[in-house]
Amino acid sequence: MTQKESPSVVLFESISHALRAEKLIKAANISCKLIPVPRHLSSDCGVCLRFSSGTKEHVENILQGKLDFFEIKPL
Amino acid sequence: MKTIYLDNAATSFPKPEAMLAAMISYQQNIGGSPGRSGHGLSIDAGRIVFETRETLARLLNIEDPLRIAFTKNSTEALNIALLGFLKRGDHVITTGMEHNSVMRPLRFLQTQGVELSVIPCSPQGELDPEDIKKAFQKHTKLVVLTHASNVTGTIMPVYEIGKMIRARGDVLLCVDAAQTAGALPVDVGKMAIDLLAFTGHKSLYGPQGTGGLYIREGLDRRIAPLMRGGTGSRSEFEAQPDFMPDKYESGTPNAIGLAGLGAGTSFILEQTLEAIRAKELQLTARFLDQLDEDKNHVTVYGSGNAVKQTAVVSFNLTNITPSDAALYFEEKWGIMCRPGLHCAPAAHKTLGTFSQGTIRFSFGFFNNEKDIDHAAGAVRDLIQKGNKI
């Protein structure tokens, strides 16, 4: 698997933020999925949004300014 | 005997079929704890709650759905706003038409060193915005008022007051929309509302046990929560989250209720608020017109003009107490209404109907002209029987 195809996740401070982000990203036709936060990442809320790292810039642009707090990390 | 339900100002009944269907579907197919786990049923539960937030935000013209914190009713929402914001030495202004959901927290705060001004309304229950303006003091922090009286339906000049307060800049406006969210246009932007309390089970056609508080951006920093506890977020920290909506939503939410509230609110968007208002206005006007034919025996409280009020009519019959009348209406006519003080002693003092209260008929979208004529017939019948019942 190349770097581009490997997944990344967006971490949020609450489930409400995660659900809002999921809606925004899906509306832009980027495939993503809400999953439990992997143990090694720890996080504020129990779920994070997994997406293909190749779309990272796009995902960042969508969320920027729309959500107070989020962090993107490679999985 | 057919039951005619005319107590929609207490809680709307019946509800749209879609509301019950959404609740059944939620419990049959989802049923997870929203935001508490990463599994599919928990996420789907969270999604239902979030969609309800979005639907409400659309109806109330709230830009960011996360500015809405869910509560169990508007009383809880008002308590968060009033107890969480006001401090010893602050001055707060309210009106003489308030429900106890506003009045009791304020009377309590008065014992804690908050200064309170209650602005009198006319005997018809109408408020002059200029009177609010005159009550401003240097340390005034908040104006809190109902959007429409639960006793007379009288619509308060929230738009004018909002404009006036926003121009001052340092005072907040808190609106009790228990009687109006879903029944009249409520626009937090246009009305310059900083804090909006609403209930789910009246004109939003949700189940009992649902409601919420809208908090304008930036203000949550100045409002302490009523309760603290688990939120599913920031679980590694023992301090309460400081962001919306989690700050005010401790404990497992009423997800099944919120599924119903979402469906109820969607029903309004489908029917359109304009169509719902037009129908309720027409029913109210029809009833007021028929009461007017017996005006020698009936006293109607409030403006007497359907355009100036919600679908609520308060009245009294000469020489008959409201409780006797309500019992007669139920036993002989199958009408469910509400006599007495309607949890609003201040409003009844304004109207001059304290302490016996009034008979209140409140109509809803699911009533029809036949119900109205039936209700008017019941009133005529009781007038003829007089105190011989």
Coordinates of C-alpha atoms in Angstrom, one line a residue:
Chain A
M1 CA 0.0 0.0 0.0
T2 CA 1.4 3.4 -1.0
Q3 CA 1.4 6.4 1.3
K4 CA -1.5 7.9 -0.7
E5 CA -3.8 4.9 -0.3
S6 CA -3.2 4.4 3.4
P7 CA -5.9 5.7 5.7
S8 CA -5.8 8.7 8.0
V9 CA -8.3 9.7 10.6
V10 CA -9.8 13.0 11.8
L11 CA -10.1 13.3 15.6
F12 CA -12.8 15.5 17.1
E13 CA -13.8 16.8 20.5
S14 CA -17.3 15.3 20.4
I15 CA -19.5 12.9 18.6
S16 CA -21.6 15.9 17.4
H17 CA -18.6 17.4 15.7
A18 CA -17.7 14.0 14.2
L19 CA -21.2 13.5 12.7
R20 CA -21.2 17.1 11.3
A21 CA -17.8 16.4 9.7
E22 CA -19.0 13.1 8.2
K23 CA -21.9 14.9 6.6
L24 CA -19.7 17.7 5.1
I25 CA -17.2 15.2 3.8
K26 CA -19.7 12.9 2.3
A27 CA -21.5 15.8 0.7
A28 CA -18.2 16.4 -1.2
N29 CA -18.3 12.8 -2.4
I30 CA -15.2 11.8 -0.5
S31 CA -15.6 8.3 1.0
C32 CA -15.1 8.1 4.8
K33 CA -16.3 6.1 7.7
L34 CA -16.8 6.7 11.4
I35 CA -14.8 4.2 13.5
P36 CA -13.9 3.7 17.1
V37 CA -10.7 5.7 17.9
P38 CA -7.7 3.3 17.9
R39 CA -6.2 3.0 21.3
H40 CA -2.8 4.4 20.4
L41 CA -4.3 7.7 19.2
S42 CA -6.4 8.2 22.3
S43 CA -8.9 11.0 21.8
D44 CA -11.5 13.3 23.2
C45 CA -14.5 11.4 21.8
G46 CA -15.1 7.7 21.1
V47 CA -15.2 7.9 17.3
C48 CA -13.0 9.3 14.6
L49 CA -13.5 9.7 10.8
R50 CA -11.4 7.4 8.6
F51 CA -10.5 8.5 5.1
S52 CA -7.9 7.8 2.4
S53 CA -4.8 9.9 3.0
G54 CA -4.8 10.9 -0.6
T55 CA -7.8 13.2 0.1
K56 CA -6.2 14.8 3.1
E57 CA -5.9 18.3 1.7
H58 CA -9.5 18.2 0.4
V59 CA -10.8 17.0 3.8
E60 CA -8.8 19.7 5.6
N61 CA -10.2 22.4 3.3
I62 CA -13.8 21.2 4.0
L63 CA -13.5 21.2 7.7
Q64 CA -11.4 24.4 8.1
G65 CA -13.5 27.2 9.6
K66 CA -16.5 24.9 10.0
L67 CA -15.5 23.1 13.1
D68 CA -13.7 24.5 16.1
F69 CA -11.4 21.7 16.8
F70 CA -10.1 18.8 14.8
E71 CA -6.8 17.0 14.2
I72 CA -5.8 14.8 11.4
K73 CA -3.4 11.9 12.0
P74 CA -2.2 9.0 9.9
L75 CA -3.6 5.7 11.1
Chain B
M1 CA -68.8 10.4 23.0
K2 CA -66.1 11.7 20.8
T3 CA -63.1 13.3 22.5
I4 CA -62.3 16.8 21.3
Y5 CA -58.8 17.7 22.4
L6 CA -58.5 21.5 23.0
D7 CA -55.4 21.6 25.3
N8 CA -52.7 22.0 22.7
A9 CA -51.0 24.8 24.7
A10 CA -50.3 22.3 27.4
T11 CA -49.1 19.6 25.0
S12 CA -50.1 18.9 21.4
F13 CA -52.3 15.9 20.7
P14 CA -52.5 13.9 18.5
K15 CA -49.0 13.9 16.9
P16 CA -48.1 13.4 13.3
E17 CA -47.9 9.7 12.5
A18 CA -44.3 10.1 11.4
M19 CA -43.4 11.1 14.9
L20 CA -44.5 7.8 16.5
A21 CA -43.1 5.9 13.5
A22 CA -39.6 7.5 14.0
M23 CA -39.6 6.5 17.7
I24 CA -40.7 2.9 17.0
S25 CA -38.1 2.6 14.2
Y26 CA -35.4 4.1 16.5
Q27 CA -36.1 1.5 19.3
Q28 CA -36.5 -1.4 16.9
N29 CA -33.6 -0.8 14.7
I30 CA -31.1 1.4 16.5
G31 CA -31.4 1.8 20.2
G32 CA -27.6 2.4 20.9
S33 CA -26.3 5.0 23.3
P34 CA -25.6 8.1 21.2
G35 CA -21.9 9.2 21.2
R36 CA -20.9 6.7 23.8
S37 CA -19.2 4.0 21.7
G38 CA -17.7 3.6 18.2
H39 CA -20.0 0.8 17.1
G40 CA -22.6 1.2 14.4
L41 CA -25.7 1.3 16.6
S42 CA -24.2 4.0 18.8
I43 CA -23.1 6.0 15.8
D44 CA -26.5 5.7 14.2
A45 CA -28.1 6.8 17.4
G46 CA -25.8 9.8 17.4
R47 CA -26.7 10.5 13.8
I48 CA -30.4 10.6 14.7
V49 CA -29.8 13.1 17.5
F50 CA -27.6 15.2 15.2
E51 CA -30.2 15.2 12.5
T52 CA -32.8 16.5 14.9
R53 CA -30.4 19.3 15.8
E54 CA -30.0 20.1 12.1
T55 CA -33.8 20.1 11.5
L56 CA -34.4 22.4 14.4
A57 CA -31.6 24.7 13.3
R58 CA -33.3 25.0 9.9
L59 CA -36.7 25.8 11.4
L60 CA -35.4 28.4 13.8
N61 CA -32.8 29.9 11.4
I62 CA -29.8 28.8 13.6
E63 CA -26.7 28.8 11.5
D64 CA -24.7 26.2 13.5
P65 CA -26.8 23.2 14.8
L66 CA -24.2 22.7 17.6
R67 CA -25.4 25.9 19.2
I68 CA -28.5 23.9 20.4
A69 CA -28.2 22.0 23.6
F70 CA -31.0 19.5 24.2
T71 CA -32.9 19.5 27.5
K72 CA -35.9 17.7 28.8
N73 CA -38.2 20.8 28.4
S74 CA -38.2 24.5 28.1
T75 CA -38.2 24.8 31.9
E76 CA -34.8 23.2 32.1
A77 CA -33.5 25.3 29.2
L78 CA -34.7 28.5 31.0
N79 CA -33.1 27.4 34.3
I80 CA -29.8 26.9 32.5
A81 CA -30.0 30.3 30.9
L82 CA -31.1 32.2 34.1
L83 CA -29.3 30.4 36.8
G84 CA -26.2 29.9 34.7
F85 CA -25.9 33.5 33.6
L86 CA -27.2 35.8 36.3
K87 CA -25.0 36.7 39.3
R88 CA -25.4 38.6 42.5
G89 CA -25.6 42.3 41.7
D90 CA -26.9 41.8 38.2
H91 CA -30.2 43.4 37.1
V92 CA -32.7 41.4 35.0
I93 CA -35.9 42.6 33.3
T94 CA -39.0 40.5 32.7
T95 CA -42.7 41.1 32.0
G96 CA -46.0 40.6 33.9
M97 CA -47.1 37.9 31.5
E98 CA -44.6 35.2 32.3
H99 CA -45.0 31.6 33.1
N100 CA -43.6 30.2 36.3
S101 CA -40.8 28.6 34.2
V102 CA -39.4 32.1 34.0
M103 CA -40.9 33.6 37.2
R104 CA -39.8 31.0 39.7
P105 CA -36.1 30.9 38.8
L106 CA -36.1 34.7 38.8
R107 CA -37.8 34.9 42.2
F108 CA -35.2 32.4 43.5
L109 CA -32.4 34.5 42.0
Q110 CA -33.9 37.5 43.7
T111 CA -33.2 35.8 47.1
Q112 CA -29.6 35.4 45.9
G113 CA -28.9 39.1 45.3
V114 CA -30.1 39.5 41.7
E115 CA -32.2 42.6 41.2
L116 CA -35.5 42.0 39.3
S117 CA -37.8 44.3 37.5
V118 CA -41.2 43.0 36.3
I119 CA -42.6 45.2 33.7
P120 CA -46.4 45.5 33.8
C121 CA -48.5 44.7 30.7
S122 CA -51.9 46.1 29.8
P123 CA -55.0 44.3 31.1
Q124 CA -55.1 42.8 27.6
G125 CA -51.7 41.3 28.3
E126 CA -49.9 43.5 25.8
L127 CA -46.4 44.8 26.4
D128 CA -45.1 48.2 25.3
P129 CA -41.4 47.9 24.3
E130 CA -40.8 51.4 25.5
D131 CA -41.5 50.2 29.1
I132 CA -38.7 47.8 28.8
K133 CA -36.4 50.5 27.6
K134 CA -37.3 52.7 30.6
A135 CA -36.4 49.9 33.0
F136 CA -32.8 49.6 31.8
Q137 CA -30.2 50.4 34.5
K138 CA -26.4 50.4 34.4
H139 CA -26.1 46.9 35.7
T140 CA -28.9 45.4 33.6
K141 CA -27.6 42.1 32.1
L142 CA -30.6 40.4 30.7
V143 CA -34.1 40.8 29.4
V144 CA -36.2 37.6 29.5
L145 CA -39.7 37.3 28.2
T146 CA -42.1 34.9 26.6
H147 CA -42.7 35.0 22.9
A148 CA -46.4 34.4 23.4
S149 CA -48.4 34.1 26.6
N150 CA -49.6 30.6 27.4
V151 CA -52.7 32.1 29.0
T152 CA -54.0 34.5 26.3
G153 CA -51.8 33.6 23.4
T154 CA -50.8 37.3 23.1
I155 CA -47.7 37.6 20.9
M156 CA -45.0 39.8 22.5
P157 CA -43.0 42.4 20.5
V158 CA -39.8 40.3 20.5
Y159 CA -38.5 41.7 17.2
E160 CA -38.7 45.3 18.4
I161 CA -37.2 44.4 21.8
G162 CA -34.4 42.4 20.2
K163 CA -33.5 45.3 18.0
M164 CA -33.5 47.7 20.9
I165 CA -31.4 45.4 23.1
R166 CA -28.8 44.6 20.4
A167 CA -28.3 48.3 19.8
R168 CA -27.2 48.6 23.5
G169 CA -24.7 45.8 23.0
D170 CA -24.2 44.9 26.7
V171 CA -27.6 43.3 27.5
L172 CA -28.7 39.8 26.4
L173 CA -32.2 38.8 25.2
C174 CA -33.5 35.4 26.4
V175 CA -36.8 34.3 24.8
D176 CA -39.2 31.6 26.1
A177 CA -40.6 30.1 22.9
A178 CA -42.5 27.3 24.6
Q179 CA -45.7 28.4 22.9
T180 CA -44.3 29.6 19.6
A181 CA -41.5 27.3 18.3
G182 CA -43.2 25.5 15.4
A183 CA -46.3 27.7 15.6
L184 CA -45.0 31.2 14.6
P185 CA -41.9 32.2 12.8
V186 CA -38.9 32.2 15.2
D187 CA -35.7 33.6 13.7
V188 CA -32.8 34.0 16.1
G189 CA -30.9 36.2 13.7
K190 CA -33.7 38.6 12.7
M191 CA -35.1 38.8 16.2
A192 CA -31.6 39.3 17.7
I193 CA -32.2 36.5 20.2
D194 CA -29.2 35.5 22.3
L195 CA -30.8 32.6 24.2
L196 CA -33.8 30.7 23.0
A197 CA -35.6 28.2 25.1
F198 CA -38.0 25.8 23.4
T199 CA -40.0 22.7 24.3
G200 CA -40.4 19.7 21.9
H201 CA -43.9 18.5 22.9
K202 CA -46.1 21.4 22.0
S203 CA -46.0 23.0 18.5
L204 CA -42.9 21.0 17.4
Y205 CA -44.9 17.8 17.6
G206 CA -42.3 15.9 19.5
P207 CA -42.8 13.7 22.6
Q208 CA -42.8 15.0 26.2
G209 CA -39.3 15.0 27.7
T210 CA -37.7 16.9 24.9
G211 CA -36.6 20.6 24.5
G212 CA -33.6 22.7 24.1
L213 CA -31.7 25.9 24.5
Y214 CA -30.0 27.9 21.7
I215 CA -27.0 29.8 22.9
R216 CA -25.5 32.4 20.6
E217 CA -21.9 31.9 19.7
G218 CA -19.4 33.0 22.4
L219 CA -22.0 33.2 25.1
D220 CA -21.6 29.7 26.5
R221 CA -18.3 30.9 28.1
R222 CA -20.5 33.0 30.4
I223 CA -23.2 30.4 31.2
A224 CA -22.5 27.7 33.7
P225 CA -24.2 24.3 33.2
L226 CA -26.9 23.1 35.7
M227 CA -25.5 19.6 35.7
R228 CA -22.1 18.0 35.1
G229 CA -21.4 14.4 34.2
G230 CA -20.6 12.0 31.4
T231 CA -20.8 13.3 27.9
G232 CA -18.9 10.7 25.9
S233 CA -16.3 13.3 25.1
R234 CA -13.0 14.2 26.8
S235 CA -13.4 11.0 28.8
E236 CA -9.8 11.1 30.1
F237 CA -10.5 14.4 31.9
E238 CA -12.5 14.8 35.1
A239 CA -13.5 18.4 34.3
Q240 CA -16.7 19.2 32.4
P241 CA -16.2 19.9 28.7
D242 CA -16.4 23.6 27.9
F243 CA -17.8 23.4 24.4
M244 CA -21.3 23.2 22.9
P245 CA -23.4 21.2 23.2
D246 CA -21.6 18.8 25.5
K247 CA -21.2 21.3 28.2
Y248 CA -24.9 21.3 28.9
E249 CA -25.7 17.7 27.9
S250 CA -24.5 15.5 30.7
G251 CA -25.9 12.0 31.0
T252 CA -27.4 9.7 28.3
P253 CA -29.7 11.8 26.2
N254 CA -33.3 11.0 25.4
A255 CA -32.4 9.7 22.0
I256 CA -35.8 8.0 21.3
G257 CA -37.5 11.3 22.2
L258 CA -35.2 13.3 20.0
A259 CA -35.9 10.8 17.1
G260 CA -39.6 11.8 17.6
L261 CA -38.8 15.5 17.9
G262 CA -36.8 15.3 14.6
A263 CA -39.8 13.7 12.8
G264 CA -42.2 16.3 14.4
T265 CA -40.0 19.2 13.3
S266 CA -39.7 17.7 9.8
F267 CA -43.5 17.5 9.7
I268 CA -43.6 21.3 10.1
L269 CA -41.0 21.9 7.4
E270 CA -43.1 19.7 5.0
Q271 CA -46.4 21.3 5.8
T272 CA -44.7 24.7 6.0
L273 CA -45.0 26.9 9.1
E274 CA -47.1 29.4 7.0
A275 CA -49.8 26.8 6.3
I276 CA -49.9 25.6 10.0
R277 CA -50.1 29.2 11.2
A278 CA -52.8 30.0 8.6
K279 CA -55.0 27.1 9.7
E280 CA -54.5 27.7 13.5
L281 CA -55.3 31.4 12.9
Q282 CA -58.5 30.6 11.0
L283 CA -59.7 28.2 13.7
T284 CA -59.0 30.7 16.5
A285 CA -60.8 33.5 14.6
R286 CA -63.8 31.2 14.0
F287 CA -64.0 30.5 17.7
L288 CA -63.6 34.1 18.8
D289 CA -66.3 35.2 16.3
Q290 CA -68.7 32.7 17.9
L291 CA -67.9 33.8 21.4
D292 CA -68.5 37.4 20.3
E293 CA -72.1 36.5 19.6
D294 CA -72.6 35.8 23.3
K295 CA -70.5 38.7 24.6
N296 CA -73.0 39.6 27.3
H297 CA -72.2 36.3 29.0
V298 CA -68.6 35.7 28.0
T299 CA -65.5 37.6 28.9
V300 CA -62.6 37.0 26.5
Y301 CA -59.1 37.8 27.8
G302 CA -56.2 39.1 25.7
S303 CA -56.5 41.0 22.4
G304 CA -59.6 39.2 21.1
N305 CA -57.9 39.4 17.7
A306 CA -56.6 36.1 16.3
V307 CA -53.8 37.8 14.3
K308 CA -52.3 39.1 17.5
Q309 CA -52.2 35.8 19.3
T310 CA -51.4 32.1 19.0
A311 CA -54.2 29.5 18.9
V312 CA -55.1 30.0 22.6
V313 CA -58.4 31.5 23.9
S314 CA -58.9 32.3 27.5
F315 CA -62.4 33.2 28.7
N316 CA -64.8 33.2 31.6
L317 CA -68.6 32.8 31.8
T318 CA -70.6 34.9 34.1
N319 CA -71.3 33.2 37.5
I320 CA -69.5 29.9 36.5
T321 CA -66.1 29.0 37.8
P322 CA -63.5 27.8 35.3
S323 CA -63.2 24.4 37.0
D324 CA -67.0 23.8 37.0
A325 CA -67.1 24.8 33.3
A326 CA -64.2 22.5 32.4
L327 CA -65.9 19.5 34.2
Y328 CA -69.1 20.2 32.3
F329 CA -67.4 20.5 29.0
E330 CA -65.7 17.2 29.5
E331 CA -68.7 15.2 30.8
K332 CA -71.3 16.6 28.5
W333 CA -69.3 17.5 25.4
G334 CA -66.2 15.4 25.4
I335 CA -64.0 18.5 25.4
M336 CA -60.5 18.4 27.0
C337 CA -59.5 21.9 28.1
R338 CA -57.6 23.5 30.9
P339 CA -59.2 25.7 33.7
G340 CA -57.4 27.7 36.4
L341 CA -54.1 29.5 36.5
H342 CA -52.0 27.7 33.8
C343 CA -48.8 27.9 35.9
A344 CA -48.8 31.6 35.3
P345 CA -50.0 33.6 38.3
A346 CA -48.3 36.7 37.2
A347 CA -50.2 36.7 33.9
H348 CA -53.5 36.2 35.7
K349 CA -52.7 39.1 38.0
T350 CA -52.2 41.2 34.9
L351 CA -55.5 40.1 33.4
G352 CA -57.3 40.6 36.6
T353 CA -58.3 36.9 36.8
F354 CA -56.2 35.8 39.8
S355 CA -57.0 33.6 41.7
Q356 CA -59.9 31.8 40.0
G357 CA -58.2 31.9 36.6
T358 CA -59.9 31.3 33.2
I359 CA -61.1 28.5 31.0
R360 CA -58.5 28.0 28.3
F361 CA -59.3 26.4 24.9
S362 CA -56.1 25.9 22.8
F363 CA -56.4 24.6 19.3
G364 CA -53.9 22.8 17.1
F365 CA -53.2 21.8 13.5
F366 CA -55.2 18.6 13.9
N367 CA -58.4 20.4 15.0
N368 CA -60.9 21.3 12.3
E369 CA -63.9 23.7 11.9
K370 CA -66.3 21.0 13.3
D371 CA -64.3 20.9 16.5
I372 CA -64.5 24.7 16.8
D373 CA -68.3 24.7 16.2
H374 CA -68.7 21.9 18.7
A375 CA -66.7 23.9 21.3
A376 CA -68.8 27.0 20.6
G377 CA -71.9 24.9 20.9
A378 CA -70.7 23.7 24.3
V379 CA -70.1 27.2 25.5
R380 CA -73.6 28.3 24.3
D381 CA -75.2 25.3 26.1
L382 CA -73.4 26.1 29.3
I383 CA -74.5 29.8 29.1
Q384 CA -78.1 28.6 28.8
K385 CA -77.9 26.3 31.7
G386 CA -76.1 28.9 33.7
N387 CA -75.3 28.1 37.3
K388 CA -78.0 25.4 37.3
I389 CA -75.3 22.7 36.3

